[in-house]
Amino acid sequence: MLQQDSEEAAPPGHTLHAYIDVAVVVVVLAGTNLIAHFTTAWASIVTVPVAALALLALVRRRGLGWSELGLSPRHWRRGSIYALAAVGLVLAVVAVGAMLPMTRPFFLADRYATISGALIASMIVIPLQTVIPEELAFRGVLHGTLDRVYGARGVFAAGSLLFGLWHIASSFGLTSGNRGLSGFIGGGVAGQIIGIILAVAATAAAGVVFTWLRRRSGSLLAPIALHWSVNGAGALAAAIVWHTTLS
């Protein structure tokens, strides 16, 4: 593991200050999730990016260093290497999955039925509205605050679990908009519940991988790249599968 810059190292001991930071970050993330998914359309667009930046400013004032947040320029080179490797691996897996008859139906998501829509989602909406803000909030701010109190085990366990729970609201209606999932686990209320459970489990597992990349590289560049490649490449692959299936 990379060592934190000495001038930015966290103070020793589990201080009340550090516990309060964790509690505030978790409460803000929970409130952000509710506002983004259960209020207005504009709120769903701007709430997460704004909250991520606000949390970053808050924990910087509370004493977290750039290295603790995964934003130190000293780790950009290493982060870029891991980022390229992660993207290459995901692109290969997505390409194979989109071609195999067994997994191809899982790419038939209604929201990515057009090439133009998938391009806009992949290159603009997903990185700016989802990937960068979520990684800044979870692998940056939450990671840094948890690490000060609980260390690596707490970051992996609590951080990944919270990342999974973060996706409950966005999983509503997941099966109804995906032919592969609805055919696999069924529809109705039972299918929706199973879909939510699977989504939480999958994103919590993804959180473990994102956290490993963050700690291994010392930079947010690696988990951002992996997160984008999973979502963005998946959107583009879905549009291609829709296009080739209908044609």
C-alpha atoms as a printed R data frame, in Angstrom:
    type eleno elety resid chain resno       x       y       z
1   ATOM     1    CA   MET     A     1   0.000   0.000   0.000
2   ATOM     2    CA   LEU     A     2   1.095   3.533  -0.637
3   ATOM     3    CA   GLN     A     3   2.079   5.552   2.374
4   ATOM     4    CA   GLN     A     4   0.306   8.850   2.905
5   ATOM     5    CA   ASP     A     5   2.346  12.011   2.468
6   ATOM     6    CA   SER     A     6   3.911  12.698   5.844
7   ATOM     7    CA   GLU     A     7   2.618  16.244   6.023
8   ATOM     8    CA   GLU     A     8  -0.938  15.008   5.360
9   ATOM     9    CA   ALA     A     9  -1.008  11.970   7.619
10  ATOM    10    CA   ALA     A    10  -4.001  11.581   9.876
11  ATOM    11    CA   PRO     A    11  -3.485  12.302  13.577
12  ATOM    12    CA   PRO     A    12  -3.220   9.144  15.722
13  ATOM    13    CA   GLY     A    13  -6.080   7.901  17.837
14  ATOM    14    CA   HIS     A    14  -9.831   7.621  17.430
15  ATOM    15    CA   THR     A    15 -10.812  11.166  18.295
16  ATOM    16    CA   LEU     A    16 -14.341  12.475  18.661
17  ATOM    17    CA   HIS     A    17 -13.501  14.867  15.831
18  ATOM    18    CA   ALA     A    18 -12.967  11.934  13.444
19  ATOM    19    CA   TYR     A    19 -16.159  10.121  14.496
20  ATOM    20    CA   ILE     A    20 -18.195  13.273  13.945
21  ATOM    21    CA   ASP     A    21 -16.712  13.629  10.465
22  ATOM    22    CA   VAL     A    22 -17.808  10.089   9.559
23  ATOM    23    CA   ALA     A    23 -21.322  10.651  10.926
24  ATOM    24    CA   VAL     A    24 -21.754  13.944   9.065
25  ATOM    25    CA   VAL     A    25 -20.566  12.451   5.766
26  ATOM    26    CA   VAL     A    26 -22.916   9.451   6.065
27  ATOM    27    CA   VAL     A    27 -25.916  11.644   6.957
28  ATOM    28    CA   VAL     A    28 -25.220  14.013   4.057
29  ATOM    29    CA   LEU     A    29 -24.891  11.097   1.626
30  ATOM    30    CA   ALA     A    30 -28.175   9.574   2.838
31  ATOM    31    CA   GLY     A    31 -29.997  12.890   2.486
32  ATOM    32    CA   THR     A    32 -28.446  13.468  -0.934
33  ATOM    33    CA   ASN     A    33 -29.652  10.087  -2.143
34  ATOM    34    CA   LEU     A    34 -33.223  10.746  -1.016
35  ATOM    35    CA   ILE     A    35 -33.320  14.220  -2.574
36  ATOM    36    CA   ALA     A    36 -31.818  13.016  -5.851
37  ATOM    37    CA   HIS     A    37 -34.297  10.164  -6.318
38  ATOM    38    CA   PHE     A    38 -37.531  11.322  -4.696
39  ATOM    39    CA   THR     A    39 -37.913  15.031  -5.439
40  ATOM    40    CA   THR     A    40 -37.632  16.890  -8.757
41  ATOM    41    CA   ALA     A    41 -35.963  16.136 -12.086
42  ATOM    42    CA   TRP     A    42 -33.519  19.005 -11.612
43  ATOM    43    CA   ALA     A    43 -32.614  17.717  -8.178
44  ATOM    44    CA   SER     A    44 -31.764  14.326  -9.669
45  ATOM    45    CA   ILE     A    45 -29.303  16.050 -11.995
46  ATOM    46    CA   VAL     A    46 -27.466  18.451  -9.708
47  ATOM    47    CA   THR     A    47 -27.809  17.115  -6.159
48  ATOM    48    CA   VAL     A    48 -25.076  14.453  -6.178
49  ATOM    49    CA   PRO     A    49 -22.372  16.603  -7.869
50  ATOM    50    CA   VAL     A    50 -23.133  19.556  -5.583
51  ATOM    51    CA   ALA     A    51 -23.134  17.363  -2.462
52  ATOM    52    CA   ALA     A    52 -19.817  15.757  -3.450
53  ATOM    53    CA   LEU     A    53 -18.147  19.143  -3.851
54  ATOM    54    CA   ALA     A    54 -19.655  20.410  -0.607
55  ATOM    55    CA   LEU     A    55 -18.404  17.344   1.273
56  ATOM    56    CA   LEU     A    56 -14.949  17.796  -0.229
57  ATOM    57    CA   ALA     A    57 -14.823  21.412   0.939
58  ATOM    58    CA   LEU     A    58 -16.101  20.407   4.381
59  ATOM    59    CA   VAL     A    59 -13.545  17.665   5.075
60  ATOM    60    CA   ARG     A    60 -10.714  19.808   3.728
61  ATOM    61    CA   ARG     A    61 -11.636  22.417   6.332
62  ATOM    62    CA   ARG     A    62 -11.755  19.615   8.893
63  ATOM    63    CA   GLY     A    63  -8.157  18.736   8.123
64  ATOM    64    CA   LEU     A    64  -8.146  15.899   5.582
65  ATOM    65    CA   GLY     A    65  -5.182  16.113   3.209
66  ATOM    66    CA   TRP     A    66  -5.194  15.636  -0.542
67  ATOM    67    CA   SER     A    67  -3.518  12.229  -0.211
68  ATOM    68    CA   GLU     A    68  -6.193  11.045   2.219
69  ATOM    69    CA   LEU     A    69  -8.774  12.033  -0.387
70  ATOM    70    CA   GLY     A    70  -6.985  10.328  -3.283
71  ATOM    71    CA   LEU     A    71  -6.380  13.674  -4.994
72  ATOM    72    CA   SER     A    72  -2.659  14.212  -4.526
73  ATOM    73    CA   PRO     A    73  -0.756  14.921  -7.796
74  ATOM    74    CA   ARG     A    74   2.035  12.695  -6.467
75  ATOM    75    CA   HIS     A    75  -0.132   9.638  -7.231
76  ATOM    76    CA   TRP     A    76  -1.447  10.642 -10.650
77  ATOM    77    CA   ARG     A    77   1.089   8.575 -12.597
78  ATOM    78    CA   ARG     A    78   0.433   5.392 -10.640
79  ATOM    79    CA   GLY     A    79  -3.300   6.039 -10.749
80  ATOM    80    CA   SER     A    80  -3.195   6.458 -14.526
81  ATOM    81    CA   ILE     A    81  -1.457   3.102 -14.981
82  ATOM    82    CA   TYR     A    82  -4.091   1.309 -12.919
83  ATOM    83    CA   ALA     A    83  -6.833   3.258 -14.695
84  ATOM    84    CA   LEU     A    84  -5.690   2.135 -18.149
85  ATOM    85    CA   ALA     A    85  -5.418  -1.475 -17.022
86  ATOM    86    CA   ALA     A    86  -8.902  -1.401 -15.475
87  ATOM    87    CA   VAL     A    87 -10.507   0.139 -18.561
88  ATOM    88    CA   GLY     A    88  -8.833  -2.364 -20.883
89  ATOM    89    CA   LEU     A    89 -10.035  -5.303 -18.799
90  ATOM    90    CA   VAL     A    90 -13.618  -4.052 -18.576
91  ATOM    91    CA   LEU     A    91 -13.841  -3.276 -22.288
92  ATOM    92    CA   ALA     A    92 -12.721  -6.807 -23.086
93  ATOM    93    CA   VAL     A    93 -15.255  -8.353 -20.676
94  ATOM    94    CA   VAL     A    94 -18.115  -6.155 -21.954
95  ATOM    95    CA   ALA     A    95 -17.291  -6.982 -25.577
96  ATOM    96    CA   VAL     A    96 -17.350 -10.714 -24.854
97  ATOM    97    CA   GLY     A    97 -20.565 -10.420 -22.844
98  ATOM    98    CA   ALA     A    98 -22.293  -8.485 -25.627
99  ATOM    99    CA   MET     A    99 -21.405 -11.189 -28.152
100 ATOM   100    CA   LEU     A   100 -22.269 -14.316 -26.181
101 ATOM   101    CA   PRO     A   101 -25.896 -15.493 -26.685
102 ATOM   102    CA   MET     A   102 -26.162 -16.395 -22.987
103 ATOM   103    CA   THR     A   103 -25.316 -12.905 -21.690
104 ATOM   104    CA   ARG     A   104 -26.416 -10.755 -24.637
105 ATOM   105    CA   PRO     A   105 -30.041 -10.294 -23.394
106 ATOM   106    CA   PHE     A   106 -28.768  -8.626 -20.205
107 ATOM   107    CA   PHE     A   107 -27.606  -5.671 -22.337
108 ATOM   108    CA   LEU     A   108 -31.139  -4.961 -23.575
109 ATOM   109    CA   ALA     A   109 -31.783  -1.994 -21.275
110 ATOM   110    CA   ASP     A   110 -34.593   0.261 -22.572
111 ATOM   111    CA   ARG     A   111 -32.879   3.536 -21.655
112 ATOM   112    CA   TYR     A   112 -29.964   2.792 -23.986
113 ATOM   113    CA   ALA     A   113 -32.005   1.703 -27.000
114 ATOM   114    CA   THR     A   114 -30.478   4.358 -29.299
115 ATOM   115    CA   ILE     A   115 -26.845   5.011 -30.229
116 ATOM   116    CA   SER     A   116 -27.176   8.785 -29.771
117 ATOM   117    CA   GLY     A   117 -28.750   8.390 -26.330
118 ATOM   118    CA   ALA     A   118 -26.076   5.942 -25.253
119 ATOM   119    CA   LEU     A   119 -23.290   8.272 -26.447
120 ATOM   120    CA   ILE     A   120 -24.702  11.222 -24.506
121 ATOM   121    CA   ALA     A   121 -25.161   9.057 -21.429
122 ATOM   122    CA   SER     A   122 -21.719   7.468 -21.696
123 ATOM   123    CA   MET     A   123 -19.675  10.597 -22.395
124 ATOM   124    CA   ILE     A   124 -21.582  13.292 -20.501
125 ATOM   125    CA   VAL     A   125 -24.301  12.140 -18.106
126 ATOM   126    CA   ILE     A   126 -22.582   9.113 -16.578
127 ATOM   127    CA   PRO     A   127 -19.181  10.705 -15.877
128 ATOM   128    CA   LEU     A   128 -20.449  14.104 -14.699
129 ATOM   129    CA   GLN     A   129 -23.636  13.112 -12.886
130 ATOM   130    CA   THR     A   130 -22.674   9.699 -11.541
131 ATOM   131    CA   VAL     A   131 -19.092   8.458 -11.748
132 ATOM   132    CA   ILE     A   132 -16.964  11.431 -10.743
133 ATOM   133    CA   PRO     A   133 -19.301  12.708  -7.972
134 ATOM   134    CA   GLU     A   134 -19.825   9.216  -6.515
135 ATOM   135    CA   GLU     A   135 -16.114   8.394  -6.529
136 ATOM   136    CA   LEU     A   136 -15.272  11.766  -5.020
137 ATOM   137    CA   ALA     A   137 -17.877  11.187  -2.298
138 ATOM   138    CA   PHE     A   138 -17.212   7.495  -1.577
139 ATOM   139    CA   ARG     A   139 -13.599   6.697  -2.487
140 ATOM   140    CA   GLY     A   140 -12.520  10.241  -1.664
141 ATOM   141    CA   VAL     A   141 -14.397  11.822   1.242
142 ATOM   142    CA   LEU     A   142 -15.969   8.757   2.888
143 ATOM   143    CA   HIS     A   143 -12.806   6.724   2.363
144 ATOM   144    CA   GLY     A   144 -10.668   9.382   4.002
145 ATOM   145    CA   THR     A   145 -12.937   9.883   7.019
146 ATOM   146    CA   LEU     A   146 -13.453   6.144   7.600
147 ATOM   147    CA   ASP     A   147  -9.743   5.446   7.285
148 ATOM   148    CA   ARG     A   148  -8.927   7.854  10.091
149 ATOM   149    CA   VAL     A   149 -11.245   6.037  12.493
150 ATOM   150    CA   TYR     A   150 -11.416   2.391  11.409
151 ATOM   151    CA   GLY     A   151  -8.450   1.818   9.110
152 ATOM   152    CA   ALA     A   152  -8.413  -0.351   5.998
153 ATOM   153    CA   ARG     A   153 -10.897  -2.970   7.251
154 ATOM   154    CA   GLY     A   154 -13.462  -0.334   8.102
155 ATOM   155    CA   VAL     A   155 -13.029   1.353   4.734
156 ATOM   156    CA   PHE     A   156 -13.529  -1.913   2.852
157 ATOM   157    CA   ALA     A   157 -16.450  -3.136   4.966
158 ATOM   158    CA   ALA     A   158 -18.413   0.009   5.811
159 ATOM   159    CA   GLY     A   159 -17.525   1.948   2.673
160 ATOM   160    CA   SER     A   160 -18.508  -0.886   0.333
161 ATOM   161    CA   LEU     A   161 -21.729  -1.654   2.225
162 ATOM   162    CA   LEU     A   162 -22.781   1.994   2.153
163 ATOM   163    CA   PHE     A   163 -22.008   2.133  -1.571
164 ATOM   164    CA   GLY     A   164 -24.297  -0.850  -2.083
165 ATOM   165    CA   LEU     A   165 -27.093   0.712  -0.031
166 ATOM   166    CA   TRP     A   166 -26.647   3.945  -2.008
167 ATOM   167    CA   HIS     A   167 -28.037   2.075  -5.051
168 ATOM   168    CA   ILE     A   168 -31.333   0.945  -3.502
169 ATOM   169    CA   ALA     A   169 -33.322   3.904  -4.835
170 ATOM   170    CA   SER     A   170 -31.782   3.730  -8.309
171 ATOM   171    CA   SER     A   171 -32.679   0.013  -8.492
172 ATOM   172    CA   PHE     A   172 -36.440   0.570  -8.388
173 ATOM   173    CA   GLY     A   173 -37.866  -0.658 -11.677
174 ATOM   174    CA   LEU     A   174 -34.546  -2.203 -12.667
175 ATOM   175    CA   THR     A   175 -36.046  -5.471 -13.874
176 ATOM   176    CA   SER     A   176 -38.915  -3.876 -15.789
177 ATOM   177    CA   GLY     A   177 -36.453  -1.955 -17.967
178 ATOM   178    CA   ASN     A   178 -34.135  -4.848 -18.719
179 ATOM   179    CA   ARG     A   179 -35.327  -7.851 -20.719
180 ATOM   180    CA   GLY     A   180 -32.493 -10.090 -19.617
181 ATOM   181    CA   LEU     A   181 -33.052  -9.437 -15.914
182 ATOM   182    CA   SER     A   182 -36.835  -9.680 -16.101
183 ATOM   183    CA   GLY     A   183 -36.536 -12.979 -17.950
184 ATOM   184    CA   PHE     A   184 -34.021 -14.281 -15.415
185 ATOM   185    CA   ILE     A   185 -35.631 -13.335 -12.096
186 ATOM   186    CA   GLY     A   186 -39.190 -12.601 -13.197
187 ATOM   187    CA   GLY     A   187 -41.396  -9.542 -12.863
188 ATOM   188    CA   GLY     A   188 -43.851  -8.223 -10.321
189 ATOM   189    CA   VAL     A   189 -43.076  -7.216  -6.764
190 ATOM   190    CA   ALA     A   190 -40.965 -10.307  -6.064
191 ATOM   191    CA   GLY     A   191 -38.848  -9.668  -9.142
192 ATOM   192    CA   GLN     A   192 -38.332  -6.036  -8.140
193 ATOM   193    CA   ILE     A   193 -37.239  -7.005  -4.630
194 ATOM   194    CA   ILE     A   194 -34.822  -9.624  -5.946
195 ATOM   195    CA   GLY     A   195 -33.514  -7.070  -8.457
196 ATOM   196    CA   ILE     A   196 -32.844  -4.546  -5.675
197 ATOM   197    CA   ILE     A   197 -31.070  -7.146  -3.538
198 ATOM   198    CA   LEU     A   198 -28.914  -8.218  -6.476
199 ATOM   199    CA   ALA     A   199 -28.131  -4.591  -7.337
200 ATOM   200    CA   VAL     A   200 -27.078  -3.808  -3.762
201 ATOM   201    CA   ALA     A   201 -24.923  -6.931  -3.581
202 ATOM   202    CA   ALA     A   202 -23.323  -6.232  -6.964
203 ATOM   203    CA   THR     A   203 -22.563  -2.584  -6.216
204 ATOM   204    CA   ALA     A   204 -21.224  -3.435  -2.753
205 ATOM   205    CA   ALA     A   205 -18.889  -5.950  -4.397
206 ATOM   206    CA   ALA     A   206 -17.935  -3.292  -6.946
207 ATOM   207    CA   GLY     A   207 -17.244  -0.968  -4.027
208 ATOM   208    CA   VAL     A   208 -14.690  -3.452  -2.698
209 ATOM   209    CA   VAL     A   209 -12.896  -3.441  -6.055
210 ATOM   210    CA   PHE     A   210 -13.047   0.356  -6.350
211 ATOM   211    CA   THR     A   211 -11.662   0.673  -2.822
212 ATOM   212    CA   TRP     A   212  -8.831  -1.764  -3.577
213 ATOM   213    CA   LEU     A   213  -7.876   0.268  -6.650
214 ATOM   214    CA   ARG     A   214  -8.058   3.483  -4.649
215 ATOM   215    CA   ARG     A   215  -5.762   2.154  -1.929
216 ATOM   216    CA   ARG     A   216  -3.431   0.329  -4.293
217 ATOM   217    CA   SER     A   217  -2.905   3.299  -6.597
218 ATOM   218    CA   GLY     A   218  -3.320   6.072  -4.036
219 ATOM   219    CA   SER     A   219  -5.454   7.977  -6.525
220 ATOM   220    CA   LEU     A   220  -9.104   8.426  -7.470
221 ATOM   221    CA   LEU     A   221  -8.143   8.149 -11.143
222 ATOM   222    CA   ALA     A   222  -8.205   4.340 -11.046
223 ATOM   223    CA   PRO     A   223 -11.662   3.815  -9.461
224 ATOM   224    CA   ILE     A   224 -13.095   6.644 -11.593
225 ATOM   225    CA   ALA     A   225 -11.817   4.939 -14.745
226 ATOM   226    CA   LEU     A   226 -13.133   1.530 -13.704
227 ATOM   227    CA   HIS     A   227 -16.493   2.948 -12.623
228 ATOM   228    CA   TRP     A   228 -16.883   4.822 -15.910
229 ATOM   229    CA   SER     A   229 -15.853   1.855 -18.033
230 ATOM   230    CA   VAL     A   230 -18.427  -0.406 -16.346
231 ATOM   231    CA   ASN     A   231 -21.273   2.110 -16.734
232 ATOM   232    CA   GLY     A   232 -20.215   3.901 -19.905
233 ATOM   233    CA   ALA     A   233 -19.037   0.909 -21.893
234 ATOM   234    CA   GLY     A   234 -22.113  -0.972 -20.713
235 ATOM   235    CA   ALA     A   235 -24.359   1.796 -22.082
236 ATOM   236    CA   LEU     A   236 -22.627   1.790 -25.455
237 ATOM   237    CA   ALA     A   237 -22.698  -2.006 -25.629
238 ATOM   238    CA   ALA     A   238 -26.425  -1.958 -24.803
239 ATOM   239    CA   ALA     A   239 -27.117   0.424 -27.686
240 ATOM   240    CA   ILE     A   240 -25.102  -1.717 -30.070
241 ATOM   241    CA   VAL     A   241 -26.906  -4.875 -28.942
242 ATOM   242    CA   TRP     A   242 -30.295  -3.150 -29.387
243 ATOM   243    CA   HIS     A   243 -29.286  -1.918 -32.836
244 ATOM   244    CA   THR     A   244 -27.999  -5.260 -34.075
245 ATOM   245    CA   THR     A   245 -30.893  -7.178 -32.522
246 ATOM   246    CA   LEU     A   246 -33.561  -5.024 -34.155
247 ATOM   247    CA   SER     A   247 -31.767  -4.942 -37.483
